Structures are given as C-alpha cells and as structure tokens.
Coordinates of C-alpha atoms and ligand atoms in Angstrom, one line a residue:
X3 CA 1.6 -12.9 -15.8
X4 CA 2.7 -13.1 -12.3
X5 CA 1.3 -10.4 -9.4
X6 CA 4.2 -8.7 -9.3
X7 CA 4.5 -8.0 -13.1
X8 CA 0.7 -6.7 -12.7
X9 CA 1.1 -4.5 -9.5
X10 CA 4.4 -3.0 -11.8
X11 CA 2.6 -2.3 -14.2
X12 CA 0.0 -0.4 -13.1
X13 CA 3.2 1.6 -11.2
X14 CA 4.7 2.0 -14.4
X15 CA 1.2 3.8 -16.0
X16 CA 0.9 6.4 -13.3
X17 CA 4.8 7.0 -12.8
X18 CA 4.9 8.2 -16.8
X19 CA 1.9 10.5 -16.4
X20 CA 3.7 11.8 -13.4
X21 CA 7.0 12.1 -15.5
X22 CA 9.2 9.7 -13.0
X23 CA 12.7 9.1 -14.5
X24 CA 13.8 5.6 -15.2
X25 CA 16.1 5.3 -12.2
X26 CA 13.4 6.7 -10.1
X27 CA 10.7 4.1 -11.0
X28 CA 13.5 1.4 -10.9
X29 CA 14.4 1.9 -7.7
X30 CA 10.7 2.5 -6.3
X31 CA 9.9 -0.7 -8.0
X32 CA 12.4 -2.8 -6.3
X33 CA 12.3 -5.0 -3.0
X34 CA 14.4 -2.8 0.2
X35 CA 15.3 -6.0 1.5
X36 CA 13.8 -9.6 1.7
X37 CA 14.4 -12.7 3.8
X38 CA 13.2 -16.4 3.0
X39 CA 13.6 -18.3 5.8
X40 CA 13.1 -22.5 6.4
X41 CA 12.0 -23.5 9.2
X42 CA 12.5 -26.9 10.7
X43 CA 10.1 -28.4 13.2
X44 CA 9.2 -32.3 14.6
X45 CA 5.8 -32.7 13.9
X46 CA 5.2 -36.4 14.3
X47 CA 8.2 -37.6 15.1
X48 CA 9.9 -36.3 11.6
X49 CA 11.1 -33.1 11.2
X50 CA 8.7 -30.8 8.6
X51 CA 10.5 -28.4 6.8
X52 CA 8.4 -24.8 6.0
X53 CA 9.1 -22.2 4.3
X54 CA 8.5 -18.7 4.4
X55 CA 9.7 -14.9 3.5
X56 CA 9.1 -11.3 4.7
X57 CA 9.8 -8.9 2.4
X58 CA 10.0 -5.0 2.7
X59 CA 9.5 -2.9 -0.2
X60 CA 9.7 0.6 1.2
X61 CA 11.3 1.6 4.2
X62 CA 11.3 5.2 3.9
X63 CA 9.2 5.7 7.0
X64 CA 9.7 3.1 9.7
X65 CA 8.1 0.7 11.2
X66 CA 6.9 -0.9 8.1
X67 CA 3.4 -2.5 8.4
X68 CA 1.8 -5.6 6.4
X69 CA 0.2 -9.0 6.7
X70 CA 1.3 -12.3 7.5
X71 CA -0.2 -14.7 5.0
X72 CA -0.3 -18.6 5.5
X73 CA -1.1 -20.7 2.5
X74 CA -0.2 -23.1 0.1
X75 CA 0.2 -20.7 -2.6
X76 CA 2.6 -17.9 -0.1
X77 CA 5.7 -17.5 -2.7
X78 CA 8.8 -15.1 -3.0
X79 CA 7.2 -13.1 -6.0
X80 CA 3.2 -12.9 -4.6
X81 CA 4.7 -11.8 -1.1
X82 CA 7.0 -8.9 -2.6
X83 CA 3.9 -7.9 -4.5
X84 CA 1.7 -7.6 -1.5
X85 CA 4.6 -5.8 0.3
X86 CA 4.6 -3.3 -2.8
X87 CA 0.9 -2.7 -2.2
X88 CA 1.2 -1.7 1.4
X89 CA 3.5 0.8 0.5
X90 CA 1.3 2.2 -2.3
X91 CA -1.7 2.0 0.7
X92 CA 0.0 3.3 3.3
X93 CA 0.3 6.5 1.3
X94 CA -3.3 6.6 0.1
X95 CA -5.0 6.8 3.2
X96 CA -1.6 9.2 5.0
X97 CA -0.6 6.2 7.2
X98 CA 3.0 6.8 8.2
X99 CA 4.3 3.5 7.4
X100 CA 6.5 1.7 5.1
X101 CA 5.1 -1.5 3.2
X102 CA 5.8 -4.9 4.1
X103 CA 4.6 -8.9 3.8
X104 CA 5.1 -11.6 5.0
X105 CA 4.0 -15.5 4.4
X106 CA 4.3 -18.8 5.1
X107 CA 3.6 -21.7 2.7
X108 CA 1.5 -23.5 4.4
X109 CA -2.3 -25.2 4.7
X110 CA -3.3 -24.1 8.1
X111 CA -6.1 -27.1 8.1
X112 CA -3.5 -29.5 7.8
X113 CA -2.1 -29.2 11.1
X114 CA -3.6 -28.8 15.3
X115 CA -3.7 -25.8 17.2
X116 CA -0.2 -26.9 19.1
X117 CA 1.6 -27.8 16.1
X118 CA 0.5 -24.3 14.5
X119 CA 1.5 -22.3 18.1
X120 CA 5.2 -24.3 17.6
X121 CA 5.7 -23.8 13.3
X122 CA 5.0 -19.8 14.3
X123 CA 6.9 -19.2 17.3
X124 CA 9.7 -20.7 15.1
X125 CA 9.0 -18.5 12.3
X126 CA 8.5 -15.9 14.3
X127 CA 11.7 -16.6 15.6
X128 CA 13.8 -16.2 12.7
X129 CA 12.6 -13.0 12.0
X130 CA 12.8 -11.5 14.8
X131 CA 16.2 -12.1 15.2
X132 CA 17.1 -10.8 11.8
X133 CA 15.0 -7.6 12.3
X134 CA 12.3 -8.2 10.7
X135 CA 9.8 -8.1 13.4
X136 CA 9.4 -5.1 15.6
X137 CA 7.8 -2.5 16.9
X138 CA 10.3 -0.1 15.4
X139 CA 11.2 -1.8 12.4
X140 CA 8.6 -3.9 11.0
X141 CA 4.9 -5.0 12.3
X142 CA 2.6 -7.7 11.2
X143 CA -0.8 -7.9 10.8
X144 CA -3.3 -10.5 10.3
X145 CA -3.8 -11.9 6.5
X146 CA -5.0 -14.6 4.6
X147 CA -5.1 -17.8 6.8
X148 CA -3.9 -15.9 10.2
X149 CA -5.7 -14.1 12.8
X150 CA -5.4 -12.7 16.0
X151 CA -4.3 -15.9 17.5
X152 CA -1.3 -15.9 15.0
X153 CA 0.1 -12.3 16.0
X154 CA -0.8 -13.9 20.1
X155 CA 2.2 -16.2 19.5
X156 CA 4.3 -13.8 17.5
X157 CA 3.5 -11.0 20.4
X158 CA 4.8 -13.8 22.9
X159 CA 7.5 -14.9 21.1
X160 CA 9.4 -11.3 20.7
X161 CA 8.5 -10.6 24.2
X162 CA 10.6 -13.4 25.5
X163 CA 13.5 -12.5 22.9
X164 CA 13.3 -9.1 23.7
X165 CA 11.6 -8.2 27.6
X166 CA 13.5 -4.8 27.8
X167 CA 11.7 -3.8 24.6
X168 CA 9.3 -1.6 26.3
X169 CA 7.4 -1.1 23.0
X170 CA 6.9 -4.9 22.7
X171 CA 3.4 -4.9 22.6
X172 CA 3.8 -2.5 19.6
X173 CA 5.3 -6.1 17.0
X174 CA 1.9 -7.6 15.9
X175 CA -1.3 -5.6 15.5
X176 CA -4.8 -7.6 15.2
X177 CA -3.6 -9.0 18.3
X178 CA -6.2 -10.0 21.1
X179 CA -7.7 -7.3 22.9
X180 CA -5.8 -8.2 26.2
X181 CA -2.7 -8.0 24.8
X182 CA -2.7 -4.7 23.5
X183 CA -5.1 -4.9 20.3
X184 CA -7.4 -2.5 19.5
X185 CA -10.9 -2.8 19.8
X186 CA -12.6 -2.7 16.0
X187 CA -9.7 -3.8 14.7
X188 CA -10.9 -7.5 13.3
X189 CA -13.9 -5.6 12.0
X190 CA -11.6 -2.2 10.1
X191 CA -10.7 -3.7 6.8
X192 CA -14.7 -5.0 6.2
X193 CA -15.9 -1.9 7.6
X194 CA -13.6 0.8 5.6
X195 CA -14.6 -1.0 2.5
X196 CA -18.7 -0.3 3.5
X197 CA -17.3 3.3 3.8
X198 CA -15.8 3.3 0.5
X199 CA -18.9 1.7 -1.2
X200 CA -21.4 4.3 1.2
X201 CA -19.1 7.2 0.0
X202 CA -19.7 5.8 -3.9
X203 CA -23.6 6.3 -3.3
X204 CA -23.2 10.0 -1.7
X205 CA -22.0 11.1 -5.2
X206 CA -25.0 10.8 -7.7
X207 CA -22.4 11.2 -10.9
X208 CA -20.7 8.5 -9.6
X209 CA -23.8 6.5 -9.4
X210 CA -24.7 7.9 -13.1
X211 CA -21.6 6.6 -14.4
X212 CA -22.0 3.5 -13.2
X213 CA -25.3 2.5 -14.1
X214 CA -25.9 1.6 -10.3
X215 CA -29.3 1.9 -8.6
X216 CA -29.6 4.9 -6.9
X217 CA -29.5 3.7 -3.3
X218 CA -27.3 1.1 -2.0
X219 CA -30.0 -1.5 -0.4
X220 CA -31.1 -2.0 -4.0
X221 CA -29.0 -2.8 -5.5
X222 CA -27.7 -6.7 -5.9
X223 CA -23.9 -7.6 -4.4
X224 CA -21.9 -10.6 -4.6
X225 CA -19.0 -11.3 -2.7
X226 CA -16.4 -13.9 -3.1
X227 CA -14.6 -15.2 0.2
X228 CA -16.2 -15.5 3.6
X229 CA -13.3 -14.8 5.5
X230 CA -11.9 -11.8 8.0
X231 CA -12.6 -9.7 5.2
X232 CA -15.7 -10.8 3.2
X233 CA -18.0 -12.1 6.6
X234 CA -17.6 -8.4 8.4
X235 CA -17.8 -6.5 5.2
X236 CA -21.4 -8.6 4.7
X237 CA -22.5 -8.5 8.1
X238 CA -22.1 -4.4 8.4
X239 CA -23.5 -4.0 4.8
X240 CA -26.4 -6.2 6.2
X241 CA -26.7 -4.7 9.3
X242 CA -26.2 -1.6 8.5
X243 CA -27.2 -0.5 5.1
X244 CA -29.6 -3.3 4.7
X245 CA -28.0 -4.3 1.7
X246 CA -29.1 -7.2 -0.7
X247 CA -26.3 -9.9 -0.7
X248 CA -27.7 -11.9 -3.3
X249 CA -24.0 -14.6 -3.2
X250 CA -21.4 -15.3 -1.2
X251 CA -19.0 -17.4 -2.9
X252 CA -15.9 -19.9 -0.6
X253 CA -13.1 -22.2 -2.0
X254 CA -15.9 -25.3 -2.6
X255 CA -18.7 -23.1 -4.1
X256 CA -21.3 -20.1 -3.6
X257 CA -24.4 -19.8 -1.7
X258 CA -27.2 -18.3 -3.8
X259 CA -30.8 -16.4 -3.4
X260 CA -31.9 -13.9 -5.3
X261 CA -34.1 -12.2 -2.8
X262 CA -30.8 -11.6 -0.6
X263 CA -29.3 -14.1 2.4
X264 CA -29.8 -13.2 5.9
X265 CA -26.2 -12.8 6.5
X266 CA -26.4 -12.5 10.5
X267 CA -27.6 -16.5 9.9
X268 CA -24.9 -17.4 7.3
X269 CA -22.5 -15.5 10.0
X270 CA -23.2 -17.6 13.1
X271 CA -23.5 -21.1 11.1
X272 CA -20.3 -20.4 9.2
X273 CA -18.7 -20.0 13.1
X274 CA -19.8 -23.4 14.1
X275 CA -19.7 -25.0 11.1
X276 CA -16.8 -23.6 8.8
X277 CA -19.1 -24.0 6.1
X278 CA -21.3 -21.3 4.3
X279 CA -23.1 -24.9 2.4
X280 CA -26.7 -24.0 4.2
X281 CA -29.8 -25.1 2.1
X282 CA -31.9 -23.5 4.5
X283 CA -30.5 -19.7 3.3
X284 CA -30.1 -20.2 -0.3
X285 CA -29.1 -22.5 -3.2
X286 CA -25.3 -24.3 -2.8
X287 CA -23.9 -24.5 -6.0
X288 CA -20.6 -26.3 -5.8
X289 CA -18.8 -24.8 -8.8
X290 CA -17.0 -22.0 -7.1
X291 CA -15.7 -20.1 -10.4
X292 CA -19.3 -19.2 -11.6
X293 CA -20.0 -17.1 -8.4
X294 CA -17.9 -14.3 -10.2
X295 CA -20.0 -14.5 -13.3
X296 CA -23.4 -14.2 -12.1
X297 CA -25.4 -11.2 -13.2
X298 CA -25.1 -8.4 -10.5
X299 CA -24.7 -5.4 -9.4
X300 CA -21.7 -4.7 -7.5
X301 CA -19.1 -7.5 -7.4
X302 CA -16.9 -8.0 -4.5
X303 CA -13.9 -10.2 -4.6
X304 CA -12.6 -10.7 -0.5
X305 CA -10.5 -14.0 -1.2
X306 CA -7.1 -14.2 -3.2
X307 CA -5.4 -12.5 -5.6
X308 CA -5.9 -12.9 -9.5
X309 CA -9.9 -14.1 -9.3
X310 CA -10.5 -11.9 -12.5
X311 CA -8.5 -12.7 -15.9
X312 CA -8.2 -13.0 -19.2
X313 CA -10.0 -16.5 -18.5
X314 CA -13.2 -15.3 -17.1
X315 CA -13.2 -11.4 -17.8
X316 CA -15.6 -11.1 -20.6
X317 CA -18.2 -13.0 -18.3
X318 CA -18.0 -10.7 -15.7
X319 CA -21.6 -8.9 -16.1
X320 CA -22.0 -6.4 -13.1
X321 CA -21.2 -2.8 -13.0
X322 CA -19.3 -2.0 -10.1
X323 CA -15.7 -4.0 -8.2
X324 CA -14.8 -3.5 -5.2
X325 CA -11.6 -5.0 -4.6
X326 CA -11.5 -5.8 -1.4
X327 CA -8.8 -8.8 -1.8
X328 CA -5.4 -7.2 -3.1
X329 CA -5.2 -8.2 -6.5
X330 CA -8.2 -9.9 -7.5
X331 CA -8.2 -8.1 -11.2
X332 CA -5.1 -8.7 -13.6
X333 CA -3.4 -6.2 -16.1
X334 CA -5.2 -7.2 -18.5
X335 CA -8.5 -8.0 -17.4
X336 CA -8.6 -4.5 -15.7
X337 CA -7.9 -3.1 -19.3
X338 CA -10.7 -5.2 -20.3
X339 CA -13.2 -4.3 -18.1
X340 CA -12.3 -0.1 -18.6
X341 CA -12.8 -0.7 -21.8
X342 CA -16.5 -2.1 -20.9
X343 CA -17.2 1.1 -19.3
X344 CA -17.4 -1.3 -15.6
X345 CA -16.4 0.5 -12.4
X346 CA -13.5 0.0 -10.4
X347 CA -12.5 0.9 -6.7
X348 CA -8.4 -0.6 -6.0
X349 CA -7.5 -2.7 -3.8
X350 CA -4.8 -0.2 -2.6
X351 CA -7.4 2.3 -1.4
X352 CA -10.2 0.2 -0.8
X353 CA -9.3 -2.4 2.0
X354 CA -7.0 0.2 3.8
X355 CA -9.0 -0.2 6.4
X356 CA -6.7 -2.7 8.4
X357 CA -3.7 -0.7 8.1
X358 CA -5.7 2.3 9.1
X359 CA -7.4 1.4 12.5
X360 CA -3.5 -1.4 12.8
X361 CA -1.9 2.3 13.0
X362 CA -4.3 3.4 16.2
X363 CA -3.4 -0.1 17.7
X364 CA 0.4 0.5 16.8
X365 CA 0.3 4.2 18.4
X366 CA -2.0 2.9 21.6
X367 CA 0.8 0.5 22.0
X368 CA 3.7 2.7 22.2
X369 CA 2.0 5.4 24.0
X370 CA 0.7 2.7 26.4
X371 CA -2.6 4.1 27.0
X372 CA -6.2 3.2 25.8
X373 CA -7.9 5.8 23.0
X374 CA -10.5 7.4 25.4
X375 CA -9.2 6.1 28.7
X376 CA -8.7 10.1 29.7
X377 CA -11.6 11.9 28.2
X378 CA -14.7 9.8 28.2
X379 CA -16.4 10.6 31.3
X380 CA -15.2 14.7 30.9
X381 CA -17.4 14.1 27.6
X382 CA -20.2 12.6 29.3
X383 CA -20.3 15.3 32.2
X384 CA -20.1 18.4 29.4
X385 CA -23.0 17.0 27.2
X386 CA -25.1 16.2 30.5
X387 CA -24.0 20.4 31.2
X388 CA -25.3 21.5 27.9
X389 CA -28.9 19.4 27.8
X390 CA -29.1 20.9 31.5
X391 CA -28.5 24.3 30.2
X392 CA -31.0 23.5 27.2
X393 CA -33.7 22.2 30.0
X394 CA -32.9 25.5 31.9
X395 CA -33.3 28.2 28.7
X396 CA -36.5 25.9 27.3
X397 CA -38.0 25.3 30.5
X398 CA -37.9 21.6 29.8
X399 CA -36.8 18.5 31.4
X400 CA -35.7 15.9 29.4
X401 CA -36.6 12.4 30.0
X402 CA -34.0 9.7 31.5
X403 CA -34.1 7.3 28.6
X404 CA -33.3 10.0 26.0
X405 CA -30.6 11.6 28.3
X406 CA -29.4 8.0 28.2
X407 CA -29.3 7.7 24.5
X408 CA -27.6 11.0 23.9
X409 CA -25.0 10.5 26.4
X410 CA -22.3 8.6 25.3
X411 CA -19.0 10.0 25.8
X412 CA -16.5 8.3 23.1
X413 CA -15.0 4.9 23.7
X414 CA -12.0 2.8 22.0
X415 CA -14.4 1.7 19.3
X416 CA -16.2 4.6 18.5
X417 CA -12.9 6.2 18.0
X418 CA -11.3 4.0 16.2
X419 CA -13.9 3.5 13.5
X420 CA -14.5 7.7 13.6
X421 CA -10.8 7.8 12.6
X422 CA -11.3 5.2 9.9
X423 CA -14.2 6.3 8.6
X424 CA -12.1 10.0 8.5
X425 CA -9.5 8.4 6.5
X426 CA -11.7 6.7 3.8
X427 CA -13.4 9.5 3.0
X428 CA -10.4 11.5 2.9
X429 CA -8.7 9.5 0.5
X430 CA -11.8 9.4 -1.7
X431 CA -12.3 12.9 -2.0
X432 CA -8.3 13.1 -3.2
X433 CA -8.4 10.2 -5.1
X434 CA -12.1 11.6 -6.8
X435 CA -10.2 14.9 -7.5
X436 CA -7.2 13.1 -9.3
X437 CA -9.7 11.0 -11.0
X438 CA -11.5 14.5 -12.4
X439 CA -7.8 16.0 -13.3
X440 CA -6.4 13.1 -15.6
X441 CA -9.7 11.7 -16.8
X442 CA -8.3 8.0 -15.6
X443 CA -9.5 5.2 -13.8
X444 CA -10.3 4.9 -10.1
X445 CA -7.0 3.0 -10.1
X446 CA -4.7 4.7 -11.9
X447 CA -5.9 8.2 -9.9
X448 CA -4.9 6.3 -6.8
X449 CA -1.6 5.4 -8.1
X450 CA -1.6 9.1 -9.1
X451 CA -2.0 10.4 -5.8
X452 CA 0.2 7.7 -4.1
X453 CA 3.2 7.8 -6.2
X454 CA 3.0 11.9 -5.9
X455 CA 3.4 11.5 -2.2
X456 CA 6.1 9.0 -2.2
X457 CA 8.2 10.7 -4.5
X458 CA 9.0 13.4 -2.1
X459 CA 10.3 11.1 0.3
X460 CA 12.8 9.2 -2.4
X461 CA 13.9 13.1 -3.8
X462 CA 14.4 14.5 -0.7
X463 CA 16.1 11.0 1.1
X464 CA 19.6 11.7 -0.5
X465 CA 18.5 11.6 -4.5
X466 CA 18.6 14.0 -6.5
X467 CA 15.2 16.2 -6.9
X468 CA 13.5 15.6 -10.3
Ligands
LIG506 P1 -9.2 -15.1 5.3 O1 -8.2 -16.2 5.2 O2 -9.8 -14.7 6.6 O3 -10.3 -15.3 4.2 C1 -10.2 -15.6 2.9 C2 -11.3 -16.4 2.5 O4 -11.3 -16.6 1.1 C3 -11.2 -17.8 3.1 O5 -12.4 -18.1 3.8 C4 -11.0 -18.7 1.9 O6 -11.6 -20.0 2.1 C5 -11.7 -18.0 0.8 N1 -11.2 -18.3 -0.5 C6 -9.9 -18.6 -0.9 N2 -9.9 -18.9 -2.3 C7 -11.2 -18.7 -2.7 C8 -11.8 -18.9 -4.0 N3 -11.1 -19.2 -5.0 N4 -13.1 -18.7 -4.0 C9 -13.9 -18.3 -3.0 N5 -13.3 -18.2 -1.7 C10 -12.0 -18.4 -1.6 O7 -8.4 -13.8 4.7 P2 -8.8 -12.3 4.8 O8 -8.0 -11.7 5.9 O9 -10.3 -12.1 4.7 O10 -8.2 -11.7 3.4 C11 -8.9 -11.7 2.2 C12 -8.2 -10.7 1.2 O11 -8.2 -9.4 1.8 C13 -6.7 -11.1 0.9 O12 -6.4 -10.6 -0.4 C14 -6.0 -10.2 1.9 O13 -4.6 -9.9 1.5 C15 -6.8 -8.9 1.9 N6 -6.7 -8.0 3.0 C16 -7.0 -8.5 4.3 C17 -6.9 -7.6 5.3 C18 -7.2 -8.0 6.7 O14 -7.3 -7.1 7.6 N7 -7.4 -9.3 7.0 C19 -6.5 -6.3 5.1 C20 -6.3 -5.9 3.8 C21 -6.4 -6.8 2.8

C-alpha cells in the first residue's frame, strides 16, 4: 500500500470518531496544489534531466513549511504524503503553518559539490518562480539527503530573483547560521524527540503500560539511520540521559554491542569517515534489515518511511517506537503491533521538533533580529541584583565561580530549545489527555487532537459549519 494510502488512512480513523462528513474529509484529504517540475542541466557535457515536485497540502495558514528531500526513491505520491504530515504536525505542536514537501529524485553521492550547487539553483529556480518558494508563501527545510548547504543555495538563489523581498532570508530555514538560521536548529528535530521519550519516563503509568524499565539509562535503544535525525537524537540521549544505545543501524548494515556504543566516538568517526562500520565500538553486521528485529527496548526508526510491515512486523520484539522518521510503520503493521500490546509515539508528534525551532528561525527572519539580542545582558545584571541582595540579607558573599555558573542571561540557543522543549511537552500533555478520553492509540489521539484543530479553520474558511 503506498504512503499516502497509509497516512489516509489513519486520517480516515480519527475523522469518523470525530464525526467529519464525507466532503469534509475529502477535501482535507486532498493535495491544495502541486508542481512536478524537470529540470535540465549539462553535467558532463550531456544534458541530465531531474525530476522533482513540491506539493502543498494545506494552505489554510500561510507560509506553508516542509522539507526538501533528495533521493532516489522522491516520487509524486510519497512527497504529497509527507506534505499531508506537516499539516497534521504543524497543528500538533500549535505551529502556524500550512503543510508542504518537496523532493527531488535524486542520489546525492552520485554527483560533486558544483554539480549539486547548479541541479539546486535550477530547481530552486523553478519554483520560485511559480510560487512555491517564499517567505510568505511556502518555506523549505532540510530533509532526507539535504542540509543546510541545500537551503544556502536555495536562500541565494531567491535572493537574486527577488532582492526587494525584504523577508528573503525568511525562504529556507536550516540555513547556515550567517545567513539567517537559527542556532539549535540542526540539533531540534533529534532533540524534541529526547523530549518526547524523557516526557514518556515522567509518567510512571505510561512506563507500566509499556513494560519499560523504570528509568531511561536502562533501558536498551536501537535506532535505525545515522543521519540529521538519528546521530543528534543519539548523541543528546548519550550525552545527556546517559542512555544505552545498544544499535545503530545505516543503509549497508548496523553496528552492534550490547553493553551500549560510545556514541560521541561513533559521532566523530561517522564525520570523517561516512561510515558507522567501526570494529573498534561494536560488532558490524552487514545485513541492514535485522537491525529492526533485534531484541530491545525502545526502537527508533530515524531513516525512511515504511521500515516496519507486514514483512517484518511479527519480528519486531521491543516495547516501545519512536517514530522519529515520518512513516516508518504501515497501516497494517501499526494494527499489528496494537494488537501486541507494543507502544507507539507518531511521527506527526514526535519529530516536530524541526518545524518547531524552523518557526523561531522563520519569525527571527522576518522580524530581523536575533532571539536574545535585547534582553540578555538586562538578565544578567537582575540576577547579579538579586544574589547581591541575597549576600546583603544572609550576610554572605558568594564566590566568583558560582556567581559565574548561575549567571547566564538567555542566549539564541537556550531559547530556542526552552521553546521546543515548551512545545513537546505541551503537545504531550494534550495528546495524553485525548489518549485517556477515547481509550485509542498514541496515534490515533494525535490525529484526534490535530484534525479537531484543523477543522475549525476549513468550517469557518467559507464551508459550511458541521
Ligand atoms: P538524513 O538524510 O540526514 O539521514 C537519513 C539516514 O538514514 C541516512 O544516513 C541514510 O543513509 C539512512 N538510511 C536510509 N535508508 C536506510 C535503511 N534502510 N536502513 C538504515 N539506514 C537508512 O535524513 P534526516 O533528516 O535524518 O531524516 C530522517 C527521517 O526523519 C526522514 O523520515 C525525515 O523525513 C524525517 N524528519 C527529518 C527532519 C529534519 O529536521 N531533518 C524533521 C522531521 C522529520
């Protein structure tokens, strides 16, 4: 079944329960508008011919936001699918966009840096002439197979088309920090998806249900994909919760040990090499497919859609998912794997994160001022006031080092990851409530809750209230 027949029909669960009529869920269903585009370009002395699409699936807030994806498998159907999903995402975590995709079919290793720069710019191009890319209209983001070099060249490109845009910065986020980006921003999808896991371990019943250990660090993870996504979830799970990572699983197979990888080591050879094949960290198995069915604890997909199916779902032996790719889990093998009593978190809440912190870069963009530029040293001076007044009352002096540590007014980072971390555990608590009410899954509670907000946009935007 193809991704968009799966994303529908999950849409099509929650809108009965929420008693959408036909024509409603029709048109909510359907593709705002779409453009395929071929690009023609001389790469060694012939001219290549690639293809790609942006499609927009909601526009009933503007800009809309979503990824640009280049790989071999970017199609028509996958890319309205993903669009779909940003709409559905956006609404979760209260970001006011509309949802959008975009993709090129293309394998990125197949071509040099310059011949990548030119096939974008004339992508980028197209679309930006036929409104698809734009600060007010619709922004890309990094996705599978781009990066903040990508949306460099995009940024460039609608600048020249458009230099009396004084938004212009505002087209791309997950661009470079000296072009406007946001700092954290590389980091935000990895890190909101630690938030959602942390927030699973701060509700015991949750932990109950799931069979899990009762604190994090114990219990075993396995992540598939070592990209954007999958490296800086690991490396603040690591770091941070000093989590077990017990696999990491890429396209050619899955590093193994059972006693956990040092993921800051995997981190810095993967830069150099490309590679997460390292003998010295754990066991290289070269069958990539079994990664999935090792015995675990909480399983994270971070590479492509469709990883879980019909195929492989009745080997699936952990106890949690977090789906931090977008549609890693079929229809079917979702059903499946309810019906095993084994845990879900949804893509569309659970790698938000990028959207969310994209949104702060989008709004730092248009209001053309840095988050904490104004207030940071004011900060600073107050809390230096109050441990002053505190040394005064107590007749104390506190040291240097620890007036040091304590004084920190708030920088672009700090926000932006405060205001992530804000929206992830907002959207849990909702989505946990729905979950509670309609005695569903995860998923279908954050359809629930996503769908409920949408509607009132669709009722109240010229269609009769239902
Ligand atoms: P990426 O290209 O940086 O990384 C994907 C990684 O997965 C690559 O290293 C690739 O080699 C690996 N991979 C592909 N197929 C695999 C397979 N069969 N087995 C194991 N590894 C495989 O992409 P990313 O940005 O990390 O995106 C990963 C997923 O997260 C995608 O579904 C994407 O749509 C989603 N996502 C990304 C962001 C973001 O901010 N980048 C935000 C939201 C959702």
């Amino acid at each position: 079944m193809s991704f968009k027949k799966n994303v529908n029909l999950h849409v099509t669960k929650s809108a009965k329960l929420l008693n959408f009529s036909n024509d409603l869920l029709e048109h909510m269903k359907s593709i705002h508008s779409l453009i395929k585009v071929n690009v023609g370009v001389v790469i060694n002395d012939k001219i290549k011919n690639f293809t790609g699409w942006r499609a927009v699936h909601s526009e009933h807030i503007l800009p809309t936001k979503g990824g640009m994806r280049y790989d071999d498998s970017v199609d028509q159907d996958d890319t309205e699918a993903l669009a779909s999903l940003m709409t559905y995402k956006c609404a979760i975590v209260n970001i006011p966009f509309g949802g959008s995709k975009g993709g090129l079919k293309i394998n990125p290793k197949n071509y040099t840096e310059e011949q990548l720069r030119v096939i974008t710019k004339a992508f980028a191009t197209k679309l930006i002439n036929k409104g698809f890319i734009s600060p007010a209209l619709n922004v890309p983001a990094p996705d599978v197979g781009t990066s903040e070099r990508e949306m460099e060249w995009i940024l460039e490109t609608y600048k020249s088309l458009r230099p009396d845009d004084i938004n212009y910065r505002g087209c791309v986020t997950g661009k470079p920090l000296h072009r406007g980006g946001i700092a954290g921003r590389t980091e935000a999808t990895g890190r909101g998806i630690e938030e959602v896991i942390r927030e699973i371990f701060r509700h015991p019943d949750l932990i109950k249900e799931s069979k899990l250990k009762n604190e994090l660090k114990n219990n075993d993870i396995v992540i598939q994909g070592f990209g954007n996504v999958g490296s800086n979830l690991a490396k603040h799970l690591y770091n941070r919760d000093k989590a077990k990572i017990i696999a990491v699983g890429e396209r050619n197979g899955y590093l193994f040990n059972k006693n956990g990888i040092d993921i800051n080591a995997l981190n810095n050879f993967y830069k150099i090499n490309k590679s997460i094949k390292n003998l010295k960290l754990g066991e290289f198995k070269d069958k990539p497919s079994e990664l999935l069915e090792l015995k675990c604890d909480i399983l994270i997909p971070a590479a492509l859609e469709n990883a879980i199916t019909v195929v492989n779902v009745d080997q699936i032996k952990c106890k949690l998912i977090i789906e931090a790719a977008n549609g890693p889990i079929s229809f079917e093998a979702d059903q499946k794997l309810n019906e095993k009593g084994i845990m879900i978190m949804p893509d569309i809440y659970v790698n938000a994160g990028g959207v969310v912190v994209s949104y702060f870069e989008w709004v730092k963009d248009i209001s053309h001022i840095r988050f904490g530029r104004v207030e940071k040293r004011f900060q600073e001076q107050k809390i230096l006031e109050i441990i002053d007044l505190i040394d005064k009352k107590t007749n104390t002096k506190t040291d240097y080092d620890t007036i040091k540590n304590i004084v920190h007014g708030a920088d672009e980072e700090d926000l932006a990851f405060s205001g992530l971390e804000d929206s992830m555990r907002n959207a849990f608590i909702e989505i946990y409530k729905v979950k509670k009410e309609i005695k569903g899954s995860f998923r279908e509670s954050a359809y629930h809750v996503s769908l409920k907000k949408l509607r009132k946009f669709y009722t109240s935007d010229g269609f009769p209230k239902r």
